[in-house]
C-alpha cells in the first residue's frame, strides 16, 4: 500500500467536504428541545437527526410523547429549538429575526392541524379561506395559486361557496390543504390531519395530500398514527424518545407488490439503536461483540468466544 505524501495529505484536507445534509430540503442535525415548567426540565427532542429531500412525502410515526409535535412545531417556525441545527429550504430556523419568522411562516411553509376547526375561519367560504393567506401576505408579484384551481386539484371544487359548517370533516381538511398551499409554499407540514376522521374521509384527505405532493412538487411531512397513511408513503420515519430510531422504505417489487423494509438509523458518529425485542431475544445487555464481514457486520451477545464455537 502506498503511504500518502505530506503534500497529498494537505491536498486532501484542503478539499471541501460536503457538509452533513447540504443538499437536503429539510435538515435537522442534533436537534434538542428542552421545555422548562415549574423548575422541571423535559427533554422533548434529544439530538434528533433527520434529512428530507425536496419533493419527498414522508410520514412521521411514534408513541405519544415521543416528540413528533415538538418537531413539527420547530419546522413550522412556531417554536425555537434549544440547540442543534434546523434548516428548511435554505432558512436557518435558529437564526431568524421576528420579521424573518413571519415571512417564513407565510411563504415557505404551510401547516395543517388535526382539529378541523383550527384550520379554517368559520364565517368565510372555502374560496375566501384559501384567498385569505394570499391577501395577508400582500405579495402581488409572487405566484400564488388561484383558489378555485387548488380546490379543484384537491377534489373539493364543489365546496368553493360553502362555509366550514356546510362541509364534512374530510372536506374541511381538504380545503385546509388548499389554504396551506395558497402562498405556493415549498413545504407543507401536517400534524395528524386525519386524526378526527373516519377511514373513508381519511383516505380522501391523504389522497389530496399526495396529489399536492406529486403535482405541485411540494415537500410534505405528515405526523400520523394512522396505519393507512403510513403504509402509503415512500418513507416512514419512526421517532422514539426524541430521536429518529427507524425508517421504513417502501418500493414496488418486480411482481408489482409493495415491499416494505425497516432500517435502523445510523447517526453521524456511527451510533445505532438495536430494537429492544432483538436485544431481549438474545439476552444482549451492556455490550456486544462485533465482527466485520465482507458485506455485513455481525453482532453477538457478550459471551466468551469458545462458547459460541462449541
Ligand atoms: N409546552 C410544553 N411544555 C412542557 N413540556 C412539553 C411541552 N410540549 C411538549 N412537552 C413534552 O415534550 C414531550 C414530547 O411531546 P410531543 O407533544 O412533541 O409528543 P408527541 O409525540 O407529539 O405526542 P402525541 O402523539 O401525544 O401528540 C412530552 O413529554 C411532552 O409532555
mmCIF file of C-alpha atoms and ligand atoms in Angstrom:
data_model
loop_
_atom_site.group_PDB
_atom_site.id
_atom_site.type_symbol
_atom_site.label_atom_id
_atom_site.label_comp_id
_atom_site.label_asym_id
_atom_site.label_seq_id
_atom_site.Cartn_x
_atom_site.Cartn_y
_atom_site.Cartn_z
ATOM 1 C CA UNK A 1 0.000 0.000 0.000
ATOM 2 C CA UNK A 2 1.367 3.439 -0.900
ATOM 3 C CA UNK A 3 1.758 5.797 2.019
ATOM 4 C CA UNK A 4 0.435 9.237 1.007
ATOM 5 C CA UNK A 5 2.979 12.040 0.927
ATOM 6 C CA UNK A 6 2.587 15.124 3.091
ATOM 7 C CA UNK A 7 1.531 17.227 0.091
ATOM 8 C CA UNK A 8 -1.106 14.634 -0.869
ATOM 9 C CA UNK A 9 -2.485 14.693 2.681
ATOM 10 C CA UNK A 10 -2.533 18.504 2.602
ATOM 11 C CA UNK A 11 -4.366 18.492 -0.731
ATOM 12 C CA UNK A 12 -6.938 16.007 0.656
ATOM 13 C CA UNK A 13 -7.505 18.060 3.815
ATOM 14 C CA UNK A 14 -7.903 21.238 1.743
ATOM 15 C CA UNK A 15 -10.653 19.738 -0.402
ATOM 16 C CA UNK A 16 -14.049 20.939 0.763
ATOM 17 C CA UNK A 17 -16.015 18.053 2.272
ATOM 18 C CA UNK A 18 -19.765 18.172 1.660
ATOM 19 C CA UNK A 19 -21.427 19.263 4.918
ATOM 20 C CA UNK A 20 -23.979 16.916 6.554
ATOM 21 C CA UNK A 21 -27.213 17.131 4.622
ATOM 22 C CA UNK A 22 -26.003 20.035 2.498
ATOM 23 C CA UNK A 23 -28.373 19.217 -0.351
ATOM 24 C CA UNK A 24 -31.377 18.265 1.826
ATOM 25 C CA UNK A 25 -34.549 20.344 1.676
ATOM 26 C CA UNK A 26 -35.157 19.809 5.391
ATOM 27 C CA UNK A 27 -32.214 19.234 7.711
ATOM 28 C CA UNK A 28 -32.265 18.577 11.444
ATOM 29 C CA UNK A 29 -28.853 17.997 12.926
ATOM 30 C CA UNK A 30 -28.571 17.060 16.586
ATOM 31 C CA UNK A 31 -31.761 18.950 17.355
ATOM 32 C CA UNK A 32 -32.529 19.477 21.044
ATOM 33 C CA UNK A 33 -35.667 20.996 22.591
ATOM 34 C CA UNK A 34 -35.905 21.264 26.344
ATOM 35 C CA UNK A 35 -39.090 22.559 27.987
ATOM 36 C CA UNK A 36 -38.835 24.017 31.465
ATOM 37 C CA UNK A 37 -42.008 24.149 33.528
ATOM 38 C CA UNK A 38 -42.000 24.924 37.229
ATOM 39 C CA UNK A 39 -38.330 24.018 37.559
ATOM 40 C CA UNK A 40 -38.789 20.639 35.848
ATOM 41 C CA UNK A 41 -36.983 20.009 32.569
ATOM 42 C CA UNK A 42 -38.498 17.827 29.871
ATOM 43 C CA UNK A 43 -36.189 16.902 27.009
ATOM 44 C CA UNK A 44 -38.662 16.557 24.134
ATOM 45 C CA UNK A 45 -36.001 16.269 21.398
ATOM 46 C CA UNK A 46 -32.704 14.685 22.381
ATOM 47 C CA UNK A 47 -30.342 15.157 19.454
ATOM 48 C CA UNK A 48 -32.646 14.329 16.552
ATOM 49 C CA UNK A 49 -31.123 13.924 13.070
ATOM 50 C CA UNK A 50 -33.355 13.974 10.003
ATOM 51 C CA UNK A 51 -32.810 14.636 6.306
ATOM 52 C CA UNK A 52 -35.669 15.080 3.838
ATOM 53 C CA UNK A 53 -35.126 15.616 0.130
ATOM 54 C CA UNK A 54 -37.030 18.118 -1.981
ATOM 55 C CA UNK A 55 -40.331 16.703 -3.228
ATOM 56 C CA UNK A 56 -40.465 13.828 -0.717
ATOM 57 C CA UNK A 57 -43.675 12.815 1.041
ATOM 58 C CA UNK A 58 -42.858 11.253 4.394
ATOM 59 C CA UNK A 59 -44.788 10.064 7.417
ATOM 60 C CA UNK A 60 -43.514 10.523 10.955
ATOM 61 C CA UNK A 61 -44.739 7.975 13.486
ATOM 62 C CA UNK A 62 -44.024 7.333 17.156
ATOM 63 C CA UNK A 63 -45.634 6.720 20.534
ATOM 64 C CA UNK A 64 -47.424 9.514 22.353
ATOM 65 C CA UNK A 65 -44.865 11.894 23.894
ATOM 66 C CA UNK A 66 -42.026 10.823 21.584
ATOM 67 C CA UNK A 67 -41.557 14.379 20.253
ATOM 68 C CA UNK A 68 -43.465 14.393 16.945
ATOM 69 C CA UNK A 69 -45.453 17.574 17.545
ATOM 70 C CA UNK A 70 -42.399 19.303 19.007
ATOM 71 C CA UNK A 71 -40.503 18.522 15.803
ATOM 72 C CA UNK A 72 -43.338 19.828 13.637
ATOM 73 C CA UNK A 73 -43.637 22.995 15.725
ATOM 74 C CA UNK A 74 -39.928 23.640 15.224
ATOM 75 C CA UNK A 75 -40.131 23.018 11.463
ATOM 76 C CA UNK A 76 -43.154 25.301 11.161
ATOM 77 C CA UNK A 77 -41.320 28.170 12.878
ATOM 78 C CA UNK A 78 -43.754 28.211 15.826
ATOM 79 C CA UNK A 79 -41.150 27.031 18.303
ATOM 80 C CA UNK A 80 -37.406 27.582 18.618
ATOM 81 C CA UNK A 81 -35.127 24.626 19.390
ATOM 82 C CA UNK A 82 -32.791 24.806 22.389
ATOM 83 C CA UNK A 83 -29.753 23.622 20.408
ATOM 84 C CA UNK A 84 -28.716 21.960 17.160
ATOM 85 C CA UNK A 85 -29.303 22.905 13.581
ATOM 86 C CA UNK A 86 -32.628 23.105 11.742
ATOM 87 C CA UNK A 87 -32.755 24.296 8.144
ATOM 88 C CA UNK A 88 -35.754 24.300 5.828
ATOM 89 C CA UNK A 89 -35.434 25.343 2.173
ATOM 90 C CA UNK A 90 -32.220 27.196 2.973
ATOM 91 C CA UNK A 91 -33.629 29.057 6.013
ATOM 92 C CA UNK A 92 -31.772 28.568 9.301
ATOM 93 C CA UNK A 93 -34.580 28.261 11.863
ATOM 94 C CA UNK A 94 -32.358 29.148 14.811
ATOM 95 C CA UNK A 95 -31.186 32.432 13.360
ATOM 96 C CA UNK A 96 -34.439 34.109 12.283
ATOM 97 C CA UNK A 97 -35.465 37.606 13.321
ATOM 98 C CA UNK A 98 -39.146 38.149 14.175
ATOM 99 C CA UNK A 99 -39.633 39.579 10.678
ATOM 100 C CA UNK A 100 -37.927 36.577 9.022
ATOM 101 C CA UNK A 101 -40.098 34.244 11.101
ATOM 102 C CA UNK A 102 -43.292 35.904 9.914
ATOM 103 C CA UNK A 103 -42.139 35.730 6.281
ATOM 104 C CA UNK A 104 -41.064 32.099 6.756
ATOM 105 C CA UNK A 105 -44.448 31.116 8.202
ATOM 106 C CA UNK A 106 -46.355 32.937 5.479
ATOM 107 C CA UNK A 107 -44.323 31.989 2.428
ATOM 108 C CA UNK A 108 -42.050 28.998 2.963
ATOM 109 C CA UNK A 109 -44.227 26.565 4.933
ATOM 110 C CA UNK A 110 -47.910 25.679 5.004
ATOM 111 C CA UNK A 111 -49.485 23.969 8.005
ATOM 112 C CA UNK A 112 -52.476 21.659 8.520
ATOM 113 C CA UNK A 113 -53.672 20.948 12.087
ATOM 114 C CA UNK A 114 -55.546 17.912 13.353
ATOM 115 C CA UNK A 115 -58.516 19.918 14.626
ATOM 116 C CA UNK A 116 -60.559 20.720 11.535
ATOM 117 C CA UNK A 117 -61.989 23.841 13.245
ATOM 118 C CA UNK A 118 -58.494 25.304 13.775
ATOM 119 C CA UNK A 119 -57.647 25.349 10.069
ATOM 120 C CA UNK A 120 -60.493 27.448 8.663
ATOM 121 C CA UNK A 121 -62.342 30.610 9.626
ATOM 122 C CA UNK A 122 -65.994 29.640 10.197
ATOM 123 C CA UNK A 123 -67.569 32.764 8.688
ATOM 124 C CA UNK A 124 -65.682 32.562 5.380
ATOM 125 C CA UNK A 125 -66.429 30.284 2.434
ATOM 126 C CA UNK A 126 -63.858 27.741 1.278
ATOM 127 C CA UNK A 127 -62.777 30.080 -1.548
ATOM 128 C CA UNK A 128 -62.429 33.052 0.841
ATOM 129 C CA UNK A 129 -60.447 30.921 3.309
ATOM 130 C CA UNK A 130 -57.990 29.993 0.547
ATOM 131 C CA UNK A 131 -57.728 33.609 -0.662
ATOM 132 C CA UNK A 132 -57.051 34.989 2.828
ATOM 133 C CA UNK A 133 -53.373 33.954 3.226
ATOM 134 C CA UNK A 134 -52.584 35.435 -0.184
ATOM 135 C CA UNK A 135 -54.132 38.758 0.860
ATOM 136 C CA UNK A 136 -52.356 38.705 4.233
ATOM 137 C CA UNK A 137 -49.004 38.087 2.567
ATOM 138 C CA UNK A 138 -49.750 41.102 0.365
ATOM 139 C CA UNK A 139 -47.352 39.893 -2.288
ATOM 140 C CA UNK A 140 -48.628 40.559 -5.748
ATOM 141 C CA UNK A 141 -45.658 39.693 -7.907
ATOM 142 C CA UNK A 142 -45.150 36.196 -6.488
ATOM 143 C CA UNK A 143 -47.084 33.352 -7.972
ATOM 144 C CA UNK A 144 -49.919 32.424 -5.669
ATOM 145 C CA UNK A 145 -52.135 29.583 -6.861
ATOM 146 C CA UNK A 146 -55.692 30.553 -7.747
ATOM 147 C CA UNK A 147 -58.108 29.434 -5.037
ATOM 148 C CA UNK A 148 -60.511 27.641 -7.364
ATOM 149 C CA UNK A 149 -57.708 25.721 -9.089
ATOM 150 C CA UNK A 150 -56.385 24.496 -5.754
ATOM 151 C CA UNK A 151 -59.825 23.444 -4.521
ATOM 152 C CA UNK A 152 -60.354 21.619 -7.823
ATOM 153 C CA UNK A 153 -56.954 19.865 -7.572
ATOM 154 C CA UNK A 154 -57.836 18.583 -4.100
ATOM 155 C CA UNK A 155 -61.249 17.331 -5.208
ATOM 156 C CA UNK A 156 -63.329 19.945 -3.325
ATOM 157 C CA UNK A 157 -64.046 22.427 -6.125
ATOM 158 C CA UNK A 158 -67.773 21.913 -5.409
ATOM 159 C CA UNK A 159 -67.280 23.313 -1.874
ATOM 160 C CA UNK A 160 -65.935 26.727 -3.023
ATOM 161 C CA UNK A 161 -69.035 28.660 -1.891
ATOM 162 C CA UNK A 162 -69.691 26.685 1.298
ATOM 163 C CA UNK A 163 -68.748 27.692 4.825
ATOM 164 C CA UNK A 164 -66.960 25.092 7.042
ATOM 165 C CA UNK A 165 -70.195 24.159 8.862
ATOM 166 C CA UNK A 166 -71.658 23.105 5.486
ATOM 167 C CA UNK A 167 -68.822 20.639 4.793
ATOM 168 C CA UNK A 168 -67.841 17.214 6.198
ATOM 169 C CA UNK A 169 -64.670 16.921 8.299
ATOM 170 C CA UNK A 170 -62.836 15.387 5.346
ATOM 171 C CA UNK A 171 -63.920 18.191 3.003
ATOM 172 C CA UNK A 172 -62.792 20.770 5.570
ATOM 173 C CA UNK A 173 -59.366 19.126 5.816
ATOM 174 C CA UNK A 174 -59.010 19.117 2.020
ATOM 175 C CA UNK A 175 -59.894 22.820 1.966
ATOM 176 C CA UNK A 176 -57.320 23.260 4.783
ATOM 177 C CA UNK A 177 -54.685 21.713 2.499
ATOM 178 C CA UNK A 178 -55.665 24.274 -0.170
ATOM 179 C CA UNK A 179 -55.245 27.068 2.418
ATOM 180 C CA UNK A 180 -51.813 25.683 3.355
ATOM 181 C CA UNK A 181 -50.858 25.669 -0.345
ATOM 182 C CA UNK A 182 -52.273 29.101 -1.177
ATOM 183 C CA UNK A 183 -48.991 31.020 -0.972
ATOM 184 C CA UNK A 184 -47.157 28.347 -3.000
ATOM 185 C CA UNK A 185 -45.020 27.141 -0.044
ATOM 186 C CA UNK A 186 -42.039 24.847 -0.559
ATOM 187 C CA UNK A 187 -43.007 22.581 2.332
ATOM 188 C CA UNK A 188 -46.289 21.522 3.906
ATOM 189 C CA UNK A 189 -46.455 20.127 7.433
ATOM 190 C CA UNK A 190 -49.469 18.240 8.733
ATOM 191 C CA UNK A 191 -49.975 17.145 12.353
ATOM 192 C CA UNK A 192 -52.394 14.175 12.457
ATOM 193 C CA UNK A 193 -54.507 15.615 9.608
ATOM 194 C CA UNK A 194 -56.772 12.553 9.571
ATOM 195 C CA UNK A 195 -56.939 12.114 13.357
ATOM 196 C CA UNK A 196 -60.569 13.193 13.663
ATOM 197 C CA UNK A 197 -61.844 11.433 10.525
ATOM 198 C CA UNK A 198 -63.339 8.056 9.628
ATOM 199 C CA UNK A 199 -61.432 5.790 7.251
ATOM 200 C CA UNK A 200 -63.199 6.924 4.052
ATOM 201 C CA UNK A 201 -62.590 10.622 4.770
ATOM 202 C CA UNK A 202 -59.007 9.858 5.877
ATOM 203 C CA UNK A 203 -58.333 8.175 2.580
ATOM 204 C CA UNK A 204 -59.624 11.176 0.623
ATOM 205 C CA UNK A 205 -57.577 13.630 2.693
ATOM 206 C CA UNK A 206 -54.445 11.583 2.263
ATOM 207 C CA UNK A 207 -55.067 11.230 -1.478
ATOM 208 C CA UNK A 208 -55.334 15.047 -1.627
ATOM 209 C CA UNK A 209 -52.018 15.452 0.216
ATOM 210 C CA UNK A 210 -50.398 13.020 -2.180
ATOM 211 C CA UNK A 211 -51.814 14.855 -5.189
ATOM 212 C CA UNK A 212 -50.435 18.160 -3.874
ATOM 213 C CA UNK A 213 -47.053 16.500 -3.377
ATOM 214 C CA UNK A 214 -46.945 14.854 -6.825
ATOM 215 C CA UNK A 215 -48.491 17.624 -8.925
ATOM 216 C CA UNK A 216 -47.093 20.728 -7.221
ATOM 217 C CA UNK A 217 -43.782 19.141 -6.150
ATOM 218 C CA UNK A 218 -44.217 20.426 -2.599
ATOM 219 C CA UNK A 219 -42.262 18.536 0.097
ATOM 220 C CA UNK A 220 -44.746 17.065 2.591
ATOM 221 C CA UNK A 221 -44.206 15.878 6.166
ATOM 222 C CA UNK A 222 -47.165 14.189 7.850
ATOM 223 C CA UNK A 223 -47.260 13.168 11.514
ATOM 224 C CA UNK A 224 -49.694 10.306 11.876
ATOM 225 C CA UNK A 225 -50.922 7.400 13.974
ATOM 226 C CA UNK A 226 -52.944 6.200 11.024
ATOM 227 C CA UNK A 227 -51.514 2.938 9.643
ATOM 228 C CA UNK A 228 -53.390 3.579 6.372
ATOM 229 C CA UNK A 229 -51.397 6.786 5.859
ATOM 230 C CA UNK A 230 -48.017 5.455 6.909
ATOM 231 C CA UNK A 231 -48.417 2.491 4.539
ATOM 232 C CA UNK A 232 -48.918 4.751 1.542
ATOM 233 C CA UNK A 233 -45.800 6.892 1.714
ATOM 234 C CA UNK A 234 -42.388 6.028 0.321
ATOM 235 C CA UNK A 235 -40.677 6.568 3.662
ATOM 236 C CA UNK A 236 -41.849 6.389 7.255
ATOM 237 C CA UNK A 237 -39.581 7.797 9.946
ATOM 238 C CA UNK A 238 -40.048 6.416 13.465
ATOM 239 C CA UNK A 239 -39.298 8.669 16.437
ATOM 240 C CA UNK A 240 -38.562 7.271 19.880
ATOM 241 C CA UNK A 241 -37.590 9.332 22.951
ATOM 242 C CA UNK A 242 -36.937 12.469 20.898
ATOM 243 C CA UNK A 243 -34.658 10.782 18.345
ATOM 244 C CA UNK A 244 -35.167 9.184 14.959
ATOM 245 C CA UNK A 245 -34.998 5.436 15.628
ATOM 246 C CA UNK A 246 -36.086 3.637 12.479
ATOM 247 C CA UNK A 247 -37.030 4.161 8.854
ATOM 248 C CA UNK A 248 -39.319 2.055 6.709
ATOM 249 C CA UNK A 249 -38.764 2.340 2.981
ATOM 250 C CA UNK A 250 -41.375 1.133 0.530
ATOM 251 C CA UNK A 251 -40.764 0.253 -3.087
ATOM 252 C CA UNK A 252 -42.509 -1.680 -5.800
ATOM 253 C CA UNK A 253 -41.242 -5.265 -6.228
ATOM 254 C CA UNK A 254 -40.796 -6.968 -9.599
ATOM 255 C CA UNK A 255 -44.237 -8.651 -9.213
ATOM 256 C CA UNK A 256 -45.887 -5.235 -8.693
ATOM 257 C CA UNK A 257 -46.396 -5.805 -4.941
ATOM 258 C CA UNK A 258 -45.137 -3.303 -2.365
ATOM 259 C CA UNK A 259 -42.039 -4.303 -0.440
ATOM 260 C CA UNK A 260 -41.535 -2.575 2.927
ATOM 261 C CA UNK A 261 -38.131 -2.790 4.561
ATOM 262 C CA UNK A 262 -37.372 -1.469 8.032
ATOM 263 C CA UNK A 263 -33.969 0.056 8.708
ATOM 264 C CA UNK A 264 -32.333 1.203 11.925
ATOM 265 C CA UNK A 265 -30.946 4.725 11.786
ATOM 266 C CA UNK A 266 -27.183 5.167 11.929
ATOM 267 C CA UNK A 267 -26.294 8.594 13.289
ATOM 268 C CA UNK A 268 -23.437 10.818 12.173
ATOM 269 C CA UNK A 269 -20.940 9.356 14.599
ATOM 270 C CA UNK A 270 -21.941 5.758 13.826
ATOM 271 C CA UNK A 271 -24.340 5.121 16.739
ATOM 272 C CA UNK A 272 -27.066 2.583 16.115
ATOM 273 C CA UNK A 273 -30.034 1.677 18.312
ATOM 274 C CA UNK A 274 -30.817 -2.044 18.249
ATOM 275 C CA UNK A 275 -34.554 -2.835 18.528
ATOM 276 C CA UNK A 276 -35.401 -3.853 22.096
ATOM 277 C CA UNK A 277 -37.148 -7.096 21.045
ATOM 278 C CA UNK A 278 -33.965 -8.167 19.202
ATOM 279 C CA UNK A 279 -31.660 -7.489 22.162
ATOM 280 C CA UNK A 280 -34.062 -9.142 24.604
ATOM 281 C CA UNK A 281 -34.435 -12.240 22.442
ATOM 282 C CA UNK A 282 -30.663 -12.808 22.617
ATOM 283 C CA UNK A 283 -30.157 -11.512 26.155
ATOM 284 C CA UNK A 284 -27.937 -8.702 24.935
ATOM 285 C CA UNK A 285 -27.061 -6.263 27.678
ATOM 286 C CA UNK A 286 -24.468 -3.564 28.170
ATOM 287 C CA UNK A 287 -22.038 -4.759 25.467
ATOM 288 C CA UNK A 288 -21.983 -6.892 22.343
ATOM 289 C CA UNK A 289 -19.244 -8.385 20.221
ATOM 290 C CA UNK A 290 -18.950 -7.024 16.674
ATOM 291 C CA UNK A 291 -17.342 -8.644 13.693
ATOM 292 C CA UNK A 292 -16.770 -7.093 10.318
ATOM 293 C CA UNK A 293 -17.637 -9.436 7.466
ATOM 294 C CA UNK A 294 -17.216 -8.759 3.776
ATOM 295 C CA UNK A 295 -20.742 -7.341 3.318
ATOM 296 C CA UNK A 296 -22.195 -7.005 6.819
ATOM 297 C CA UNK A 297 -21.381 -6.565 10.485
ATOM 298 C CA UNK A 298 -22.184 -9.384 12.895
ATOM 299 C CA UNK A 299 -23.449 -8.561 16.396
ATOM 300 C CA UNK A 300 -23.143 -11.248 19.096
ATOM 301 C CA UNK A 301 -24.101 -11.370 22.781
ATOM 302 C CA UNK A 302 -21.232 -10.770 25.186
ATOM 303 C CA UNK A 303 -20.105 -14.356 25.846
ATOM 304 C CA UNK A 304 -16.704 -15.964 25.711
ATOM 305 C CA UNK A 305 -15.820 -16.816 22.133
ATOM 306 C CA UNK A 306 -15.340 -20.530 22.947
ATOM 307 C CA UNK A 307 -18.981 -20.793 23.996
ATOM 308 C CA UNK A 308 -20.108 -19.676 20.538
ATOM 309 C CA UNK A 309 -17.854 -22.164 18.837
ATOM 310 C CA UNK A 310 -18.942 -25.247 20.849
HETATM 311 N N1 LIG B 1 -45.120 23.209 26.055
HETATM 312 C C1 LIG B 1 -44.610 22.171 26.713
HETATM 313 N N2 LIG B 1 -44.178 22.299 27.986
HETATM 314 C C2 LIG B 1 -43.646 21.266 28.663
HETATM 315 N N3 LIG B 1 -43.487 20.013 28.141
HETATM 316 C C3 LIG B 1 -43.915 19.823 26.881
HETATM 317 C C4 LIG B 1 -44.489 20.879 26.090
HETATM 318 N N4 LIG B 1 -44.816 20.369 24.875
HETATM 319 C C5 LIG B 1 -44.457 19.070 24.889
HETATM 320 N N5 LIG B 1 -43.918 18.729 26.085
HETATM 321 C C6 LIG B 1 -43.371 17.400 26.473
HETATM 322 O O1 LIG B 1 -42.426 17.015 25.495
HETATM 323 C C7 LIG B 1 -42.545 15.622 25.178
HETATM 324 C C8 LIG B 1 -42.826 15.451 23.687
HETATM 325 O O2 LIG B 1 -44.134 15.958 23.403
HETATM 326 P P1 LIG B 1 -44.792 15.995 21.940
HETATM 327 O O3 LIG B 1 -46.098 16.708 22.061
HETATM 328 O O4 LIG B 1 -43.811 16.520 20.979
HETATM 329 O O5 LIG B 1 -45.011 14.449 21.654
HETATM 330 P P2 LIG B 1 -45.882 13.732 20.511
HETATM 331 O O6 LIG B 1 -45.031 12.614 20.005
HETATM 332 O O7 LIG B 1 -46.358 14.718 19.529
HETATM 333 O O8 LIG B 1 -47.094 13.149 21.338
HETATM 334 P P3 LIG B 1 -48.658 12.929 20.880
HETATM 335 O O9 LIG B 1 -48.634 11.814 19.863
HETATM 336 O O10 LIG B 1 -49.328 12.536 22.154
HETATM 337 O O11 LIG B 1 -49.144 14.230 20.321
HETATM 338 C C9 LIG B 1 -43.629 15.077 26.095
HETATM 339 O O12 LIG B 1 -43.002 14.526 27.235
HETATM 340 C C10 LIG B 1 -44.437 16.312 26.441
HETATM 341 O O13 LIG B 1 -45.039 16.155 27.715
#
